[in-house]
Structures are given as C-alpha cells and as structure tokens.
XYZ file of C-alpha atoms in Angstrom:
681
model
C -0.097 -0.375 -0.009
C 0.936 3.809 -1.211
C -0.474 6.056 0.570
C 1.588 8.530 -1.828
C 0.028 6.955 -4.858
C -3.452 6.353 -2.954
C -3.692 3.674 -3.461
C -5.491 1.375 -1.208
C -4.653 -1.626 0.082
C -7.337 -4.275 -0.067
C -5.321 -6.381 2.715
C -4.342 -9.197 0.911
C -1.193 -10.486 2.091
C 1.886 -10.600 0.330
C 1.663 -8.010 -2.247
C -1.994 -6.451 -2.727
C -3.890 -6.723 -5.549
C -4.334 -2.901 -5.956
C -0.111 -2.377 -5.556
C -0.275 -5.312 -8.471
C -2.440 -3.508 -10.758
C -0.704 0.076 -9.582
C 2.900 -1.268 -10.318
C 3.895 -0.144 -7.291
C 5.762 -1.393 -4.216
C 3.473 -2.707 -1.502
C 4.722 -2.116 1.699
C 2.453 -2.777 4.916
C 2.497 0.710 7.785
C 2.450 -1.148 11.095
C -1.026 -0.261 12.556
C -2.230 -0.032 16.494
C -4.222 -2.477 17.206
C -7.874 -1.313 18.094
C -8.891 -1.764 21.072
C -11.335 -4.488 21.526
C -13.732 -5.496 24.060
C -12.656 -7.387 26.936
C -13.945 -11.471 26.746
C -17.891 -11.370 28.199
C -16.706 -13.838 30.781
C -13.959 -11.346 31.595
C -16.565 -8.640 31.634
C -18.474 -10.482 34.042
C -15.896 -11.255 36.486
C -14.993 -7.883 36.551
C -18.291 -6.715 37.249
C -18.908 -9.070 39.687
C -15.542 -7.692 41.766
C -16.580 -4.309 41.615
C -19.511 -5.579 42.941
C -18.290 -7.787 45.994
C -15.634 -4.519 46.199
C -18.770 -1.568 46.829
C -20.728 -4.758 48.847
C -17.980 -4.490 51.307
C -17.940 -0.824 51.801
C -21.501 -1.287 52.956
C -21.261 -4.010 54.821
C -18.432 -2.972 56.577
C -16.890 -5.914 56.578
C -13.849 -5.861 54.367
C -11.476 -3.214 53.958
C -11.515 -1.235 51.094
C -9.418 -3.621 48.979
C -10.442 -4.569 45.088
C -8.682 -7.798 45.368
C -10.899 -10.757 45.887
C -7.305 -12.694 47.261
C -5.643 -11.225 49.630
C -2.554 -12.281 49.914
C -1.545 -12.172 53.580
C 0.914 -13.997 54.791
C 0.487 -16.600 57.475
C 1.568 -14.145 60.675
C 4.511 -14.896 62.473
C 3.712 -13.933 65.970
C 1.511 -15.674 67.937
C 0.245 -11.861 69.396
C -2.043 -11.667 66.308
C -5.575 -12.424 67.930
C -9.229 -12.380 66.406
C -9.602 -9.176 67.050
C -7.284 -7.453 65.185
C -7.766 -8.969 61.896
C -12.063 -8.568 62.564
C -10.985 -5.165 63.945
C -11.313 -3.174 61.073
C -14.808 -4.772 60.068
C -17.082 -2.623 62.414
C -15.722 0.299 63.113
C -18.609 1.494 65.378
C -17.671 -1.426 67.711
C -14.967 -1.885 70.128
C -11.920 -3.107 68.990
C -10.318 -4.284 72.053
C -11.375 -8.192 73.586
C -14.849 -7.465 75.456
C -14.514 -5.652 78.916
C -17.507 -5.550 82.196
C -19.448 -2.379 81.040
C -19.745 -3.645 77.183
C -21.428 -6.173 78.336
C -25.438 -5.988 77.921
C -25.583 -7.887 81.267
C -23.670 -4.407 82.912
C -26.239 -2.528 80.748
C -29.823 -3.303 82.115
C -28.054 -3.561 85.913
C -26.496 -0.330 85.656
C -31.023 0.676 84.157
C -31.619 -1.458 87.665
C -29.624 0.598 89.782
C -30.823 4.163 88.946
C -34.659 2.979 89.244
C -33.797 1.510 92.844
C -31.809 4.950 93.507
C -35.306 6.582 92.109
C -37.785 4.806 94.207
C -35.780 5.614 97.825
C -34.768 8.646 96.967
C -34.347 11.070 99.240
C -35.554 8.562 102.029
C -34.723 5.453 102.868
C -33.653 3.124 105.557
C -29.655 1.925 106.356
C -30.177 -1.280 105.375
C -31.831 0.009 101.875
C -28.659 2.335 102.138
C -26.332 -0.703 102.884
C -27.712 -3.073 99.749
C -27.180 -0.089 97.766
C -23.315 0.395 98.754
C -23.321 -3.270 98.256
C -24.594 -3.623 94.265
C -22.221 -0.296 93.274
C -19.965 -2.494 94.996
C -20.880 -5.444 92.411
C -21.506 -2.944 89.610
C -17.665 -1.208 89.497
C -16.406 -5.309 90.002
C -18.293 -6.172 86.502
C -16.657 -2.534 85.131
C -13.761 -3.683 85.795
C -13.818 -7.468 84.757
C -12.396 -8.288 81.333
C -13.194 -11.349 79.469
C -10.496 -11.378 77.580
C -7.475 -10.390 76.917
C -4.771 -10.381 73.892
C -2.913 -11.798 76.510
C -4.827 -15.271 76.176
C -4.598 -15.598 72.925
C -1.101 -14.941 72.794
C 0.255 -17.356 74.970
C 0.988 -21.382 73.537
C -2.399 -23.135 75.799
C -1.413 -26.415 76.524
C -3.805 -28.847 75.111
C -2.439 -32.513 75.169
C -5.351 -34.898 73.662
C -4.683 -38.385 72.631
C -6.225 -39.362 68.858
C -8.665 -41.323 70.352
C -9.414 -38.914 72.886
C -10.374 -35.643 69.865
C -12.029 -38.321 67.885
C -14.146 -38.913 70.860
C -14.861 -35.025 71.468
C -15.792 -34.351 67.257
C -17.499 -37.563 67.709
C -19.535 -35.314 70.666
C -19.864 -32.322 68.511
C -21.543 -33.942 65.981
C -24.153 -35.927 67.741
C -25.070 -32.774 69.415
C -25.390 -30.683 66.425
C -27.183 -32.938 65.242
C -30.509 -32.906 67.944
C -30.357 -28.933 67.907
C -30.381 -28.081 64.393
C -33.433 -30.026 62.471
C -31.970 -30.488 60.658
C -28.789 -29.045 61.066
C -27.042 -27.285 59.003
C -24.127 -29.380 58.908
C -25.276 -31.688 56.509
C -24.952 -29.828 53.973
C -21.484 -29.102 54.564
C -19.267 -31.302 52.870
C -16.265 -30.154 54.796
C -17.600 -31.113 57.930
C -17.018 -34.382 56.997
C -13.485 -34.915 57.757
C -12.979 -33.242 61.571
C -12.578 -37.043 62.490
C -9.922 -37.515 60.877
C -7.650 -34.242 62.053
C -7.258 -36.151 65.334
C -4.397 -38.460 64.123
C -2.694 -35.558 61.646
C -3.333 -32.157 63.493
C 0.030 -32.674 64.865
C 1.811 -34.414 61.500
C 4.486 -32.112 59.987
C 3.628 -33.461 56.652
C 0.222 -32.774 56.557
C -1.070 -29.059 56.130
C -4.708 -28.983 57.613
C -7.270 -25.936 55.527
C -7.094 -23.004 58.101
C -10.853 -23.292 57.606
C -10.840 -26.708 59.141
C -8.417 -26.152 61.639
C -11.341 -24.182 63.235
C -13.798 -26.031 62.772
C -11.890 -28.555 64.279
C -11.341 -26.435 67.804
C -14.635 -25.684 68.373
C -15.514 -29.521 67.929
C -13.185 -29.936 70.185
C -14.051 -27.030 72.507
C -17.825 -28.557 72.789
C -17.183 -32.018 73.062
C -14.814 -31.501 75.971
C -17.291 -29.407 77.514
C -19.464 -32.190 76.968
C -18.014 -34.452 78.588
C -15.593 -32.480 81.449
C -18.902 -30.662 81.683
C -17.980 -26.787 83.014
C -15.378 -25.802 83.726
C -12.916 -27.589 82.185
C -9.700 -26.237 82.177
C -9.075 -28.153 77.979
C -11.821 -26.946 77.269
C -11.020 -23.203 77.563
C -8.066 -24.499 76.269
C -9.796 -25.506 73.135
C -11.080 -21.984 73.158
C -7.792 -20.193 72.999
C -7.129 -22.234 70.527
C -9.819 -21.872 68.278
C -8.593 -18.029 68.705
C -4.968 -18.401 67.858
C -6.245 -20.015 64.692
C -8.204 -17.220 63.173
C -5.763 -14.979 61.332
C -4.986 -17.357 59.304
C -8.238 -18.041 58.357
C -9.722 -14.953 57.828
C -6.371 -14.276 55.247
C -7.597 -17.176 53.311
C -11.167 -17.154 53.311
C -13.336 -17.250 50.285
C -17.103 -17.603 51.014
C -17.459 -20.851 50.588
C -19.842 -22.665 52.448
C -17.209 -24.286 54.996
C -16.549 -20.781 55.434
C -19.798 -20.016 56.351
C -20.335 -22.791 59.001
C -16.905 -22.041 60.494
C -17.602 -18.575 60.953
C -21.543 -19.319 62.007
C -20.430 -22.044 64.397
C -17.835 -19.532 66.027
C -19.874 -16.793 66.352
C -22.061 -19.145 69.191
C -19.074 -20.353 70.560
C -17.513 -17.052 71.272
C -20.738 -16.687 73.154
C -21.751 -19.132 75.411
C -17.992 -18.014 76.877
C -19.449 -14.479 77.415
C -17.319 -12.395 74.511
C -20.392 -11.049 72.570
C -18.438 -7.911 70.498
C -16.074 -10.967 69.067
C -19.508 -13.007 68.569
C -20.815 -9.830 66.649
C -18.150 -9.444 64.562
C -17.815 -13.216 63.243
C -21.855 -13.262 62.809
C -20.819 -9.982 60.516
C -18.388 -12.292 59.142
C -20.529 -14.854 58.395
C -23.382 -12.551 56.974
C -20.829 -11.435 54.078
C -19.765 -15.011 53.408
C -23.844 -15.375 52.856
C -23.519 -12.298 50.616
C -20.617 -13.249 48.525
C -22.081 -16.281 47.620
C -25.897 -14.114 47.154
C -27.783 -16.847 48.843
C -30.116 -13.910 50.447
C -31.427 -13.426 46.631
C -31.413 -17.230 45.860
C -34.769 -17.912 44.610
C -34.979 -14.323 43.112
C -34.809 -17.042 39.948
C -36.295 -20.349 40.012
C -34.870 -23.274 39.599
C -33.716 -24.285 36.008
C -33.069 -28.403 37.374
C -34.225 -30.337 39.803
C -30.092 -30.904 40.985
C -30.014 -27.273 41.148
C -33.562 -27.066 43.498
C -31.787 -29.787 45.873
C -28.436 -28.131 46.138
C -30.951 -24.842 47.040
C -32.593 -26.780 50.481
C -28.802 -26.645 52.778
C -28.324 -23.256 51.657
C -31.655 -22.281 52.612
C -30.858 -23.644 56.125
C -27.962 -21.975 56.177
C -29.540 -18.439 55.556
C -32.621 -19.282 57.912
C -29.938 -20.165 60.776
C -28.147 -16.939 59.992
C -31.532 -14.883 60.455
C -32.068 -16.616 64.099
C -28.774 -15.773 65.065
C -29.260 -11.320 63.542
C -32.592 -11.555 65.999
C -30.743 -12.313 68.877
C -28.339 -9.950 68.635
C -30.639 -7.561 67.686
C -33.194 -8.489 70.531
C -30.439 -8.587 73.203
C -27.152 -6.680 72.450
C -28.736 -3.404 70.832
C -27.195 -4.188 67.345
C -27.920 -3.308 63.150
C -29.162 -5.430 61.405
C -26.358 -7.999 59.678
C -29.477 -9.371 57.027
C -32.493 -8.395 55.693
C -35.136 -11.403 54.818
C -38.778 -9.918 53.203
C -40.371 -12.393 52.099
C -40.026 -16.144 50.406
C -39.476 -14.117 46.850
C -35.746 -13.596 47.886
C -35.537 -16.842 50.065
C -38.440 -19.887 50.059
C -38.784 -21.085 53.929
C -36.782 -24.265 54.068
C -38.460 -27.655 53.134
C -38.849 -30.453 56.246
C -38.621 -32.952 53.669
C -36.179 -33.218 51.127
C -36.199 -35.278 48.049
C -35.967 -38.640 49.235
C -35.757 -37.834 52.814
C -38.775 -38.701 55.086
C -36.843 -40.096 58.085
C -38.394 -37.415 59.771
C -39.715 -38.380 63.828
C -42.695 -36.314 65.385
C -39.419 -34.054 67.597
C -37.756 -32.733 64.542
C -41.364 -31.998 63.104
C -42.140 -29.495 66.538
C -38.870 -28.136 66.661
C -39.044 -27.225 62.549
C -42.284 -25.637 62.707
C -41.542 -24.340 65.982
C -38.051 -22.610 64.826
C -39.393 -21.284 61.080
C -43.104 -20.083 62.678
C -41.201 -17.762 65.438
C -37.802 -16.821 62.776
C -41.482 -15.577 60.040
C -42.504 -13.791 62.764
C -40.171 -11.770 64.299
C -38.645 -10.919 61.188
C -41.975 -9.518 59.758
C -41.932 -7.254 62.694
C -38.659 -5.745 62.203
C -39.582 -5.129 59.533
C -42.286 -3.098 60.108
C -40.537 -1.606 62.793
C -37.366 -0.765 60.115
C -39.995 0.639 58.479
C -40.421 3.503 60.474
C -38.659 5.999 61.531
C -38.581 5.695 65.954
C -39.763 9.283 66.892
C -42.670 8.192 65.149
C -43.780 5.279 66.521
C -47.170 5.389 67.790
C -49.613 3.183 69.244
C -50.388 2.033 65.871
C -46.314 0.145 66.276
C -47.252 -1.143 70.508
C -50.585 -2.311 69.074
C -48.661 -4.611 66.379
C -46.371 -5.563 69.352
C -48.657 -7.060 71.249
C -50.027 -8.745 68.352
C -46.957 -9.965 68.101
C -45.885 -11.391 71.516
C -50.354 -12.892 71.514
C -48.719 -15.123 68.331
C -45.962 -16.354 70.186
C -47.939 -16.946 72.881
C -50.604 -19.024 70.984
C -47.448 -20.977 69.826
C -45.655 -21.905 72.797
C -49.574 -23.040 73.853
C -50.520 -24.921 70.138
C -46.982 -27.074 70.034
C -47.700 -27.403 74.548
C -44.247 -26.565 74.825
C -45.044 -25.999 78.693
C -45.592 -29.091 79.219
C -42.809 -31.186 77.021
C -40.565 -28.933 78.844
C -41.710 -31.497 82.067
C -42.363 -34.529 80.534
C -41.167 -35.089 77.045
C -37.692 -37.076 76.826
C -36.756 -33.757 75.225
C -37.095 -31.765 78.040
C -33.593 -29.487 77.341
C -34.758 -29.406 73.367
C -38.033 -27.878 74.216
C -37.833 -25.880 77.605
C -34.509 -24.207 74.877
C -37.465 -22.698 72.271
C -39.753 -22.244 74.865
C -37.260 -20.239 76.977
C -35.830 -18.517 73.666
C -40.056 -16.888 72.721
C -40.245 -16.186 76.153
C -37.122 -14.138 76.043
C -37.729 -12.584 72.834
C -41.340 -11.487 73.974
C -39.503 -8.983 76.648
C -36.631 -8.312 74.145
C -38.975 -6.297 71.721
C -40.657 -5.063 74.330
C -37.695 -3.378 76.372
C -37.104 -2.347 72.734
C -39.809 -0.850 71.693
C -40.717 0.698 75.502
C -37.022 2.425 75.696
C -37.542 3.910 72.098
C -41.039 5.461 73.327
C -41.282 5.893 76.737
C -38.298 4.060 79.293
C -40.000 4.964 82.560
C -43.629 3.353 81.391
C -44.032 0.197 83.567
C -43.524 -3.774 82.745
C -47.181 -4.768 80.799
C -48.848 -7.856 81.935
C -47.303 -10.117 78.820
C -43.762 -9.448 79.819
C -44.291 -9.958 83.095
C -45.505 -13.619 82.427
C -43.056 -14.162 79.844
C -40.095 -13.469 82.405
C -42.010 -15.883 85.352
C -42.108 -18.307 82.897
C -38.615 -18.424 81.834
C -37.220 -17.664 85.430
C -39.014 -20.990 86.406
C -38.077 -23.016 83.232
C -34.329 -22.529 84.295
C -35.132 -23.615 87.773
C -36.330 -26.426 86.406
C -33.904 -27.482 84.890
C -31.087 -26.676 87.265
C -29.588 -29.923 86.385
C -29.008 -28.673 82.486
C -28.146 -25.344 83.768
C -25.000 -26.426 85.879
C -24.202 -29.849 85.134
C -23.330 -31.318 81.458
C -27.016 -33.125 79.871
C -26.714 -36.356 78.512
C -26.568 -35.517 74.785
C -26.795 -31.529 74.912
C -25.360 -28.842 76.432
C -27.161 -25.953 76.856
C -24.618 -23.576 78.199
C -26.670 -20.500 77.706
C -28.994 -22.129 80.160
C -27.300 -20.167 83.541
C -25.498 -17.553 81.410
C -28.066 -16.234 79.021
C -31.609 -16.622 79.552
C -31.789 -15.854 83.387
C -30.351 -12.821 82.655
C -32.807 -11.705 79.320
C -35.914 -11.836 82.543
C -34.551 -11.422 85.941
C -34.351 -7.127 85.115
C -38.451 -7.541 84.347
C -38.832 -8.805 87.384
C -36.645 -6.647 89.801
C -39.058 -3.382 87.063
C -42.037 -5.381 88.321
C -40.874 -4.953 92.077
C -40.183 -0.951 92.322
C -43.774 -0.371 90.900
C -45.971 -3.120 93.143
C -47.150 -1.315 95.877
C -48.705 -3.829 97.951
C -45.676 -6.294 99.450
C -47.921 -9.493 98.554
C -47.974 -8.874 94.702
C -44.372 -9.759 93.996
C -43.626 -11.747 96.974
C -43.330 -14.817 94.843
C -41.054 -12.565 92.573
C -38.749 -12.363 95.100
C -38.611 -15.714 96.659
C -37.684 -16.501 92.403
C -35.206 -13.879 91.996
C -33.297 -15.396 95.345
C -33.624 -19.430 93.969
C -32.093 -17.556 91.497
C -29.160 -16.150 93.300
C -29.027 -19.645 94.598
C -28.730 -21.738 91.520
C -26.443 -19.034 89.864
C -23.960 -19.466 93.060
C -24.227 -23.430 92.491
C -22.979 -22.757 88.909
C -19.804 -19.944 89.787
C -18.342 -22.843 91.581
C -17.896 -24.799 88.447
C -18.146 -21.455 86.315
C -15.605 -18.922 87.397
C -16.502 -16.625 84.698
C -20.091 -16.391 86.189
C -18.929 -14.276 89.207
C -19.113 -11.246 89.016
C -22.774 -11.602 86.622
C -23.915 -13.692 90.338
C -22.928 -11.115 92.046
C -24.740 -8.496 90.422
C -27.826 -10.800 91.322
C -27.061 -10.936 94.897
C -26.932 -7.360 94.795
C -30.307 -6.887 93.647
C -31.734 -9.002 95.249
C -30.571 -7.316 98.903
C -31.393 -4.254 97.396
C -35.394 -6.113 96.459
C -35.755 -7.386 99.697
C -34.980 -4.223 102.202
C -37.693 -2.690 100.086
C -39.485 -5.219 100.637
C -39.737 -5.124 104.267
C -39.491 -1.362 104.600
C -42.759 -1.137 102.080
C -44.363 -3.975 104.781
C -43.763 -2.304 107.568
C -45.420 0.897 105.952
C -48.359 -0.980 104.850
C -48.618 -2.595 108.655
C -48.943 0.971 110.153
C -51.473 2.295 107.514
C -53.291 -0.503 108.512
C -53.449 0.468 112.890
C -53.981 3.804 111.651
C -56.704 3.374 109.558
C -58.152 1.574 112.573
C -57.402 4.114 115.526
C -58.831 6.501 112.586
C -62.238 4.432 112.060
C -62.526 4.106 116.183
C -62.233 7.434 116.790
C -64.422 8.720 114.447
C -62.136 11.061 112.751
C -60.598 9.399 109.516
C -61.838 12.006 107.461
C -59.722 14.621 109.278
C -56.913 12.970 109.853
C -53.847 11.730 107.636
C -53.383 8.556 107.898
C -49.993 9.003 107.614
C -49.870 10.358 110.964
C -48.494 8.069 113.525
C -50.260 6.562 116.279
C -50.435 8.313 119.466
C -48.409 6.556 122.370
C -50.078 5.197 125.068
C -49.978 5.729 128.244
C -49.163 3.274 130.917
C -49.501 3.421 134.576
C -46.985 1.818 137.390
C -48.037 -1.334 136.668
C -47.121 -1.466 133.283
C -50.551 -1.102 132.301
C -52.836 0.988 130.198
C -55.561 3.269 132.724
C -59.402 2.222 131.312
C -61.149 5.194 132.711
C -65.502 5.780 132.819
C -64.374 9.497 130.693
C -62.574 7.184 127.568
C -65.779 5.506 126.819
C -68.199 8.163 127.818
C -66.046 10.048 124.692
C -65.621 7.708 122.641
C -69.745 7.473 122.721
C -70.103 11.287 122.282
C -69.770 10.325 119.001
C -72.361 10.072 116.392
C -73.973 6.479 117.186
C -76.458 6.020 115.080
C -74.237 5.854 111.871
C -75.786 8.874 110.285
C -72.694 10.806 110.439
C -68.787 11.008 110.691
C -67.526 7.873 113.424
C -67.641 4.638 113.662
C -71.746 4.144 113.994
C -71.696 2.407 110.116
C -68.201 0.466 110.930
C -69.081 -0.766 114.434
C -73.015 -0.956 114.324
C -74.010 -2.467 118.099
C -72.425 0.809 119.173
C -75.970 1.894 119.066
C -77.791 0.211 121.790
C -75.010 2.382 124.081
C -76.145 5.560 123.336
C -74.686 8.839 124.823
C -77.424 9.471 127.579
C -77.934 5.509 128.158
C -78.026 5.987 132.557
C -77.809 1.952 131.751
C -74.953 2.126 130.281
C -72.432 -0.803 131.902
C -68.520 -0.824 130.833
C -68.147 -4.182 131.018
C -70.706 -5.390 128.660
C -69.620 -2.833 126.352
C -66.010 -3.978 126.065
C -67.211 -7.401 125.887
C -69.689 -6.334 122.691
C -66.349 -4.101 121.501
C -64.437 -7.526 121.560
C -66.615 -9.865 120.033
C -66.995 -7.422 117.737
C -63.220 -7.486 116.658
C -63.234 -10.812 116.948
C -65.808 -11.620 114.573
C -63.407 -9.071 112.101
C -60.516 -11.787 112.450
C -58.584 -10.358 115.262
C -56.597 -12.895 116.953
C -58.439 -13.480 120.286
C -54.962 -12.589 122.177
C -54.374 -9.368 120.803
C -57.695 -8.351 122.634
C -55.149 -8.604 126.145
C -55.538 -5.737 127.904
C -52.881 -7.510 130.198
C -50.501 -8.134 127.268
C -47.839 -6.106 125.899
C -49.308 -2.868 125.364
C -46.773 -2.057 122.155
C -48.556 -4.814 120.039
C -49.359 -3.892 116.715
C -52.863 -3.892 116.728
C -53.196 -3.330 113.572
C -52.294 -6.710 111.952
C -54.769 -9.023 110.632
C -57.992 -6.808 111.203
C -60.218 -7.475 108.108
C -61.278 -3.809 107.033
C-alpha cells in the first residue's frame, strides 16, 4: 500500500492486488491495534469484583481493597488475635476484647440500679443504703472485668489430647449439633466430614490442614470437652484459646465457601458461650458477609433450572434462616443493627422439612422445625415493620402490633404444648430451649419498643408473664444449667436466659405497691441467686454476673421489708381512725399516739374514755364509727344503764368477728402490740 500514490490496500497478504495493478511497491504500515471489548466472561468477572468491592464497603465487613484474594502472609507472631483481624469490620464496635462495661448485662444492671435509687430517694433505711452500696461495688467489679485479654490468645495453651480423645470429642460435637438443629446446617457442609480424621494428623508436620478446617476442629473440641467433662474444664478453655489463635490464618485466606459460612456461624456461638459478645458479633458479620458473597440472600429471586439445582438450594436455605435467627438474637438483646434482611419467600424460600427421598423425620424434629420457622418468620416481619418507620414516629399503632406479635408467640407455645413438653418429654432440654427463646424474645421486643417511646413506663402483663416463665423454666432445669446433660450441652441456660428475664422482675418489684403481690417473684429471684452460686462453683467466669443478682436481691428484699412495715403501720392507723371517728379529718400517715401506762405497766381504762367515744354519732348517720360498729347504737350517750364491762365485751366480740386474733385483745398483754395486723377492713 502506498499512501503517496493514493493506492488503497485490499489487505491481501504478500503484495496486495491494488499494488500489483498500479505496479507499485506494496508496503505494510504497522498499525496500532484497535482496542476491543473484553471477553464476556472477563467482563462478568470484573463486574462481580466491583459488586463485591461495593458490598464490602456498604456492610463495613471488609477493608477497601479491590483484591478478592488478599495475599496476607501467615502470622509469624502469636500476638495477632481474632480481634486484630476483625477490628476493621465494625468501626463502631470496641476493637479490644470485651470488658465488663461492654456487656449487655452491665447495661441492664446499671438501669436497674438507677430505678432503685429513684424509688428510694430521698428517704431510705440503713438496710437499703447498705444494700445499694453493695450493688455499687458489684457494678464496679463487673466494670473491671475483662472477658478475655490479648495475652490469653498469645500464650501457647497446652491441649494435649490423644487421637482417641480428639475423635471422641468430635463425635460428641457432631451428635450435639444434629440434635440441636433440625436438620443441621452441617448436614450440607461436606467439609465437616473430615473433622473425624483431624485428631490423627493435627500434629503431623507432613500434612497441611486448611485454616478453616482447623478453626472448625477446635470448635468441635471445645463443645466435645465441655460435654464430656462439664463446665469449668481447663481443656475446654484451652481449646477456645486455640480456636482464637487459629482465626487470623483462616480469615486471611477465607473466600466465602460453604465451609467458611458454617465455621463463622459456629464460632459466633462459641464466643457467645464464653460471654465474648462483641467478638461474637463480628464473627456473625463475617458469616453474613459470606452469605452475601454467594448471593444466598437472593437465592430464589430466579427459579431453579434443574432438580439438582433445587436440591442444592435446600441446605443454603437452612443456612440463611439459621443466620437470621442469630441476627434476631443480636438485635433483640445486644442492641445491634441488622446483618441480614429477609422480606419474603421471593428472596429466599422457607426451607422444607422433607427433602427429596428423606422422609425419616420423627415427631420431635417436626415440632422443632415448625416452632423455629414460625418464630423466625414472625420476628423478622415484626422487625421489618419497625425498620420501615423511624423510631421517633412509633405510635400507638406500632405498640399494638408489638402486642399482637407477643400474643402470637404465646399462642405458638400453646399450640405445640411446649410448657408440658418441657416437663414430660425425653427432649425436655430442647423444648425448654425453644420455650425460653420465645418468652425471652417477648421480653426483648417489649424492652426495645418501650425504651424508644417511654423508658419510665412500667412493664405490662405480657412481659411479666414471659419473665416469670423464663425464670421458672431455668429453675426447673437446674441440672442442665450447671452440669452436663446426656446428649446436649446448654451453656446459655445459665449464662444467658436468666439475665434476659431477671431485670423485668426487678422492675415489677419496684412498681409493686402491695408487698404480697410480688413476694413470689422475689422468692424466685432468690432461688435464681442460689442457682447462680452453685454454677459459680464450677464456672468462675460467672462470679461477677452472679454478684449483680445477689446485690439486686438484697436491695429488693430490704425495700420489700420496708414496704411491709409501712403497710402494717398504715393498717393500724386506719383502725384507730375508724374507732376515733376522725378518719376524714386526720391523715392516715400520722403515727399512732403513744399509749400511756400506769406504774404497774397496765394501760388505765376510765369511764371518761368510753363517754368520749360514745359522744359521737352512734347511729352511723354522721362521721364516726357507727357504720363500722353497728352494735354501738345500743350504748347511746344518754343511756343511764350504761355499764363499761358489757360494752367492752361487745366491742371485743365485734373485733374477733372481724378476724382479730383472741390474744390480740388482751388488756393484760403488751401494750406495744401491733393492733392493726390481721384486721379485715
């Protein structure tokens, strides 16, 4: 091609035909290749990376990095902890290991203390003041508590287990999760099968174990050791710290696989069992992030194309709903924002109980399935309603919806007869767990909505019923709360459920005007105190929390005794005012006049006293005791036949007829006796 001669190249190789015709030299000029669009698969991959990048920033669960597989070298220093890796995922959360003031129990205890101070100010008694001082000391001790320190995970904890012991722990763990979850999300996690082989190769220098599998293995060891040896076991605690040591290497290479989802969800509950709530929240965020990476939160936006694809979605639906249940727990009790959202089955279908050819489902599994799914759907719909309206705009209609939600949960308990099943069924702990979860959710949603509208509002009947039910259920299942149970370990029976309910009972005791109406609640709280003391003998980590209950009980008991004395005092004043006929003119709060005694210690009785009494209106037509003591009409003031002895006997008979004890009407007895006690008004 020759531009100079105006010959256009026809792109033929060698010498082009145009140059041959023009008898010109054919010269190819090097061209810059035209930029072409990337291949479709590359474009989709780039788009996926961009979406992932945006999603990371929105959820605050990943750092601002475009790389989907960050190349982070394995930690060379054991001082790196799980909190270090997860610190950037939730900027508003405390990066350090959780301390006492970070605990949700501490927050509720501080509110309870303020309520007690408000009720007992400015007048108090020495007993109440002493009890309040002890409560302040208990709160200070809880504030100084460190749930976990970085030094815990930087030490080389000794966990010397034989392969046989390790395998036993794994077997115990697998049997536990299969009983707790129906069906278990781990049924759909193929990587979990290898855990039974890890004990034989965990110390081998020739076998490389995936970091995710290693973390899951230490989780299994923790629960297995806890179940075999019971709470307070040093080996179980060593397994927990080994787990935390293994977390950084796992998160450095985690890609969001199904095994990553299951491990993050499992670690969330392991940290909860160790009261490390802030760290558990971050692991939950990690699990939610993995769910979104795999688009499981939009799993059923498009229908399945094949039967095989539909079968594969069953397990993913169970994973999503399991994480939704955990998310609801964080929202109800730990005041956390939502990590997942679910609007309807258009996004994710409700998981099915019967899948494929699997019809080997027993009655307890059916009950647990329906209770779990219905509870999750009802609670999620309730939060969707609350989220749709700003907190400042919550009105009476919202509170009515909350009441309807609570009633539906109570109906769920009645429908499946959970109360009776917790007492008679072989699966008592499983049913008790779901029962307390439902009633605790009622307490949580009520506290959440009340705090947003009127924190000073007294608890209502629904909340009180729920709190009483939780406490009575915990007390009934003392064995599962303190000691290992055959088949299942319920750590949260003693470390979580009591604290979800006791503060509601304290509020009820504060608002109760009559001591007898809350006497049984105070007794239940003192029984819970005894149970916590027993648990502290094997779980030392519960001691600071147990002391809070002990201190609050002492304040409640002191206040109860003070109110009883005031009630008896007012009752005595009422009777004296009725007798003197000036109940409408004298204050019921005035103290009783001090009785006068003669030299022999007897109270003198004179005719003038009776004449003064009878000078009132004996017909009951005006102010005076006539209406209360009809027999006095027979002893008119002008009755010349009046005799003191018959009058006294008539008065005595009338008092005895009104439920006075015979010994209380003893003129030779102690003049300081409380004349008001036992009188039927």
